[in-house]
GROMACS .gro file of C-alpha atoms in nm:
model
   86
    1UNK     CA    1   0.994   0.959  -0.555
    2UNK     CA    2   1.138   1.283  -0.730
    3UNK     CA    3   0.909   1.495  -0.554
    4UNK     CA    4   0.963   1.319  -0.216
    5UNK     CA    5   1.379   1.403  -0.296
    6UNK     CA    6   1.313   1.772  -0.351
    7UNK     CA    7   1.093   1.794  -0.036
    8UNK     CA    8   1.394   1.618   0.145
    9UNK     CA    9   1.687   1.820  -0.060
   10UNK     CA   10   1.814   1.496  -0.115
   11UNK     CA   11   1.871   1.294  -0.402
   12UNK     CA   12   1.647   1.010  -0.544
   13UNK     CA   13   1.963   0.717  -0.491
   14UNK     CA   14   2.009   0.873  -0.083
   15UNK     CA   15   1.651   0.822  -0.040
   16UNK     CA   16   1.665   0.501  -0.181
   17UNK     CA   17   1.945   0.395  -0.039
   18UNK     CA   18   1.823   0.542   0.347
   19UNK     CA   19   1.492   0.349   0.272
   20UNK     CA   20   1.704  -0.024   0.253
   21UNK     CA   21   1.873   0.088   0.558
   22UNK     CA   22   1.575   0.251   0.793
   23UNK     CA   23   1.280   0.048   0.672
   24UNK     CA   24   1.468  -0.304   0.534
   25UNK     CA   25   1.290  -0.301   0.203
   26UNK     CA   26   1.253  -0.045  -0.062
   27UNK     CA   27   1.016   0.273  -0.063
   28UNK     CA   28   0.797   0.149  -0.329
   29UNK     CA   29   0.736  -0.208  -0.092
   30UNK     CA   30   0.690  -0.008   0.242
   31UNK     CA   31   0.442   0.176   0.061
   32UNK     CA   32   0.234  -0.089  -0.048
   33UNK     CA   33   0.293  -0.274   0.323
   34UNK     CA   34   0.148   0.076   0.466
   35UNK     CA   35  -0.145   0.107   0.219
   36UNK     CA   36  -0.265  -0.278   0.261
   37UNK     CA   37  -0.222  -0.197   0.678
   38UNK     CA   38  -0.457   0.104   0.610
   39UNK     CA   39  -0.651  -0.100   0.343
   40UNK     CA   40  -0.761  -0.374   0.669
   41UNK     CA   41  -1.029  -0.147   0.905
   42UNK     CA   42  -1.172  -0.031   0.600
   43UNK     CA   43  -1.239  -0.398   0.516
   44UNK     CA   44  -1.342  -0.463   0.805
   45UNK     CA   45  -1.569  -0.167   0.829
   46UNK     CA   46  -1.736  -0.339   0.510
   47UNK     CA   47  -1.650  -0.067   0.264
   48UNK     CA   48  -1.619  -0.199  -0.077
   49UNK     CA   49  -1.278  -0.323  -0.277
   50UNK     CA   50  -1.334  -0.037  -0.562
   51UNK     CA   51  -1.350   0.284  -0.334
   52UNK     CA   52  -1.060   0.165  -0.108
   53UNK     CA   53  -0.849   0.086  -0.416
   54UNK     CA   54  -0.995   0.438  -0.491
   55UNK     CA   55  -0.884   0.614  -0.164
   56UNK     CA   56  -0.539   0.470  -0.178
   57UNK     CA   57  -0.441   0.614  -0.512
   58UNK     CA   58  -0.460   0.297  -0.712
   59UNK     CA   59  -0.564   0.292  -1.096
   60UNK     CA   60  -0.785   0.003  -1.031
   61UNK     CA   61  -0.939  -0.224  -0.796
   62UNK     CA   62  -0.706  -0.480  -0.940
   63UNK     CA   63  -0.430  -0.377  -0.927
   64UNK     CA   64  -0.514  -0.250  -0.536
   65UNK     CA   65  -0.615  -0.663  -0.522
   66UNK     CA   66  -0.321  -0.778  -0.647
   67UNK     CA   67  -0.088  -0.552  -0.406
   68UNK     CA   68  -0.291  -0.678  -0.163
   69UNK     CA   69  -0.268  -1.065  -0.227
   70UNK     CA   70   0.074  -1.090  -0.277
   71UNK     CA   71   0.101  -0.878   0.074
   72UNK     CA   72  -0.171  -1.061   0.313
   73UNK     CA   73  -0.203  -1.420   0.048
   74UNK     CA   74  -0.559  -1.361  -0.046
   75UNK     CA   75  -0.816  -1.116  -0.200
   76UNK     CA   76  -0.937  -0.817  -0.024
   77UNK     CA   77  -1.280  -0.933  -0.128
   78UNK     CA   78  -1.262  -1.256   0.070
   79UNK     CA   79  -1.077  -1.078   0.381
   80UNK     CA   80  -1.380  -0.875   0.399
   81UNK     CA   81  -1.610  -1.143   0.318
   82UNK     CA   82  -1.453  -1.300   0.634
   83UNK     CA   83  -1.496  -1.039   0.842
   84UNK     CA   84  -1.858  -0.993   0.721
   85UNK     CA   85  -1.995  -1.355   0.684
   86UNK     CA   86  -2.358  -1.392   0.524
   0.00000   0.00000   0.00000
């Protein structure tokens, strides 16, 4: 967040405070909304949990899953299990 306020010659509390305003939810919650949306067509495409987790800058797959069910209400691996039955 401090780097995205020097980038933006802005302070840390204006960003925060423009992010309530423009987006309706914090930066930190927009950002895990925009990496589950990004998270879906590589699901889809069948890629696994681990490398999208990966891709997305998480620490681990779990704590990409857990972003992830609290977003969408269930696992990544049974979204994609879903979308790839058998």
């Amino acid at each position: 967040m401090e780097a995205l306020a020097q980038q933006a010659e802005a302070s840390v509390r204006t960003l925060a405070r423009l992010a309530l305003e423009e987006l309706g939810c914090s930066l930190s919650a927009w950002r895990q909304q925009a990496d589950v949306l990004a998270a879906v067509p590589m699901l889809v495409s069948g890629q696994p949990v681990g490398l999208i987790s990966e891709v997305l800058g998480y620490e681990t797959p779990s704590a990409f899953a857990a972003i992830f069910r609290r977003i969408i209400g269930g696992s990544p691996t049974t979204y994609r299990s879903a979308q790839h039955p058998g």
